[in-house]
Short mmCIF file of C-alpha atoms in Angstrom, two decimals:
data_model
loop_
_atom_site.label_atom_id
_atom_site.label_comp_id
_atom_site.label_asym_id
_atom_site.label_seq_id
_atom_site.Cartn_x
_atom_site.Cartn_y
_atom_site.Cartn_z
CA MET Q 1 -26.60 -11.17 52.33
CA LEU Q 2 -28.04 -14.54 53.33
CA GLY Q 3 -29.88 -14.56 56.60
CA LEU Q 4 -30.43 -17.58 58.78
CA LEU Q 5 -34.04 -18.59 59.09
CA PRO Q 6 -35.39 -20.40 62.17
CA GLY Q 7 -35.37 -24.13 61.53
CA ALA Q 8 -33.45 -23.85 58.23
CA LYS Q 9 -31.09 -26.70 57.51
CA PRO Q 10 -27.69 -26.04 55.87
CA ASP Q 11 -28.76 -27.79 52.65
CA GLN Q 12 -31.97 -25.74 52.32
CA ASP Q 13 -32.20 -22.52 50.40
CA THR Q 14 -32.20 -19.41 52.53
CA ARG Q 15 -33.34 -16.05 51.30
CA ALA Q 16 -31.90 -12.60 51.68
CA LEU Q 17 -33.01 -11.04 54.95
CA GLY Q 18 -33.43 -7.29 54.93
CA LEU Q 19 -33.08 -5.03 57.95
CA GLY Q 20 -36.74 -4.09 57.62
CA GLU Q 21 -37.72 -7.71 58.37
CA ILE Q 22 -36.03 -7.84 61.78
CA THR Q 23 -38.48 -8.02 64.69
CA ALA Q 24 -38.23 -7.42 68.44
CA ASN Q 25 -37.32 -11.10 68.81
CA PRO Q 26 -33.56 -11.41 68.24
CA TRP Q 27 -32.35 -13.05 65.04
CA ILE Q 28 -29.04 -14.90 65.33
CA PHE Q 29 -26.55 -14.79 62.44
CA LYS Q 30 -23.17 -16.35 61.81
CA CYS Q 31 -20.73 -14.22 59.86
CA MET Q 32 -16.91 -14.28 59.67
CA GLY Q 33 -16.70 -17.06 62.27
CA ARG Q 34 -18.66 -15.12 64.89
CA ARG Q 35 -22.27 -15.00 66.12
CA TYR Q 36 -24.37 -11.85 65.99
CA SER Q 37 -27.78 -10.84 67.26
CA ALA Q 38 -30.06 -8.34 65.53
CA ARG Q 39 -33.34 -7.14 67.02
CA ARG Q 40 -35.75 -4.29 66.43
CA CYS Q 41 -35.89 -1.63 69.14
CA ASP Q 42 -38.28 1.22 68.33
CA ASP Q 43 -37.46 2.22 64.74
CA ALA Q 44 -33.85 0.96 64.81
CA VAL Q 45 -32.21 -2.46 64.50
CA VAL Q 46 -29.69 -3.06 67.30
CA ILE Q 47 -26.77 -5.35 66.40
CA GLN Q 48 -24.52 -7.11 68.94
CA ASP Q 49 -21.62 -9.57 68.72
CA ILE Q 50 -22.73 -12.47 70.94
CA THR Q 51 -19.88 -14.89 70.23
CA ASP Q 52 -18.98 -14.75 73.95
CA ILE Q 53 -22.40 -15.03 75.58
CA THR Q 54 -21.02 -13.80 78.90
CA ARG Q 55 -19.85 -10.52 77.31
CA PRO Q 56 -22.09 -9.38 74.44
CA PHE Q 57 -20.44 -6.57 72.49
CA PRO Q 58 -22.70 -3.84 71.05
CA LEU Q 59 -21.67 -3.10 67.46
CA GLY Q 60 -24.21 -0.40 66.66
CA LYS Q 61 -27.58 0.12 65.09
CA ALA Q 62 -29.27 0.63 61.77
CA GLU Q 63 -31.95 3.27 61.27
CA PRO Q 64 -34.26 3.77 58.28
CA ASP Q 65 -32.82 6.08 55.65
CA THR Q 66 -34.10 6.91 52.20
CA GLY Q 67 -36.06 4.33 50.22
CA SER Q 68 -35.23 0.78 51.25
CA LEU Q 69 -31.78 1.66 52.64
CA TRP Q 70 -30.82 1.91 56.30
CA SER Q 71 -28.04 4.05 57.80
CA VAL Q 72 -25.72 1.91 59.90
CA HIS Q 73 -24.06 3.67 62.86
CA THR Q 74 -21.45 2.60 65.41
CA PRO Q 75 -22.21 3.01 69.14
CA ARG Q 76 -20.36 6.37 68.97
CA GLY Q 77 -22.63 7.60 66.18
CA GLN Q 78 -20.18 7.27 63.27
CA LEU Q 79 -21.75 6.32 59.94
CA ALA Q 80 -20.47 2.85 58.94
CA GLY Q 81 -22.49 2.67 55.71
CA ARG Q 82 -25.91 2.37 54.15
CA THR Q 83 -27.49 -0.96 53.27
CA GLY Q 84 -30.73 -2.87 53.19
CA GLY Q 85 -29.23 -6.22 54.20
CA THR Q 86 -28.57 -7.48 57.69
CA LEU Q 87 -25.26 -9.21 56.99
CA HIS Q 88 -23.95 -6.19 55.08
CA ALA Q 89 -24.74 -4.09 58.17
CA ILE Q 90 -22.94 -6.58 60.43
CA VAL Q 91 -19.86 -6.57 58.19
CA ALA Q 92 -19.76 -2.75 58.10
CA LEU Q 93 -20.08 -2.50 61.89
CA ARG Q 94 -17.51 -5.25 62.48
CA ASP Q 95 -15.04 -3.49 60.18
CA ALA Q 96 -15.63 -0.20 62.01
CA ALA Q 97 -15.13 -1.85 65.42
CA GLN Q 98 -12.08 -3.86 64.44
CA PRO Q 99 -10.29 -2.79 61.26
CA PRO Q 100 -8.58 -5.46 59.12
CA GLY Q 101 -5.27 -6.70 60.51
CA VAL Q 102 -6.31 -6.28 64.16
CA PRO Q 103 -6.48 -9.69 65.91
#
């Protein structure tokens, strides 16, 4: 659940980045060899795959749930999981969009 921090160098410590810390300015993450964007829109965090900058792919959104957890939903409204961490949300949405074994 490590999040990339602006200006962080690979040898520096990074801290866990929770979904509640995402702002309206997009945060860029690398996960599983791809690039993702997460940004706050109203009360939800919208997550997109931006590996191909000419064709961003919406993965879904996370909305506040109980306590510190967020419900993560695909664009079609299916529940992909509950988490408090940004990279956990990205992994859940990526798995829902492209199950293991699909190239």
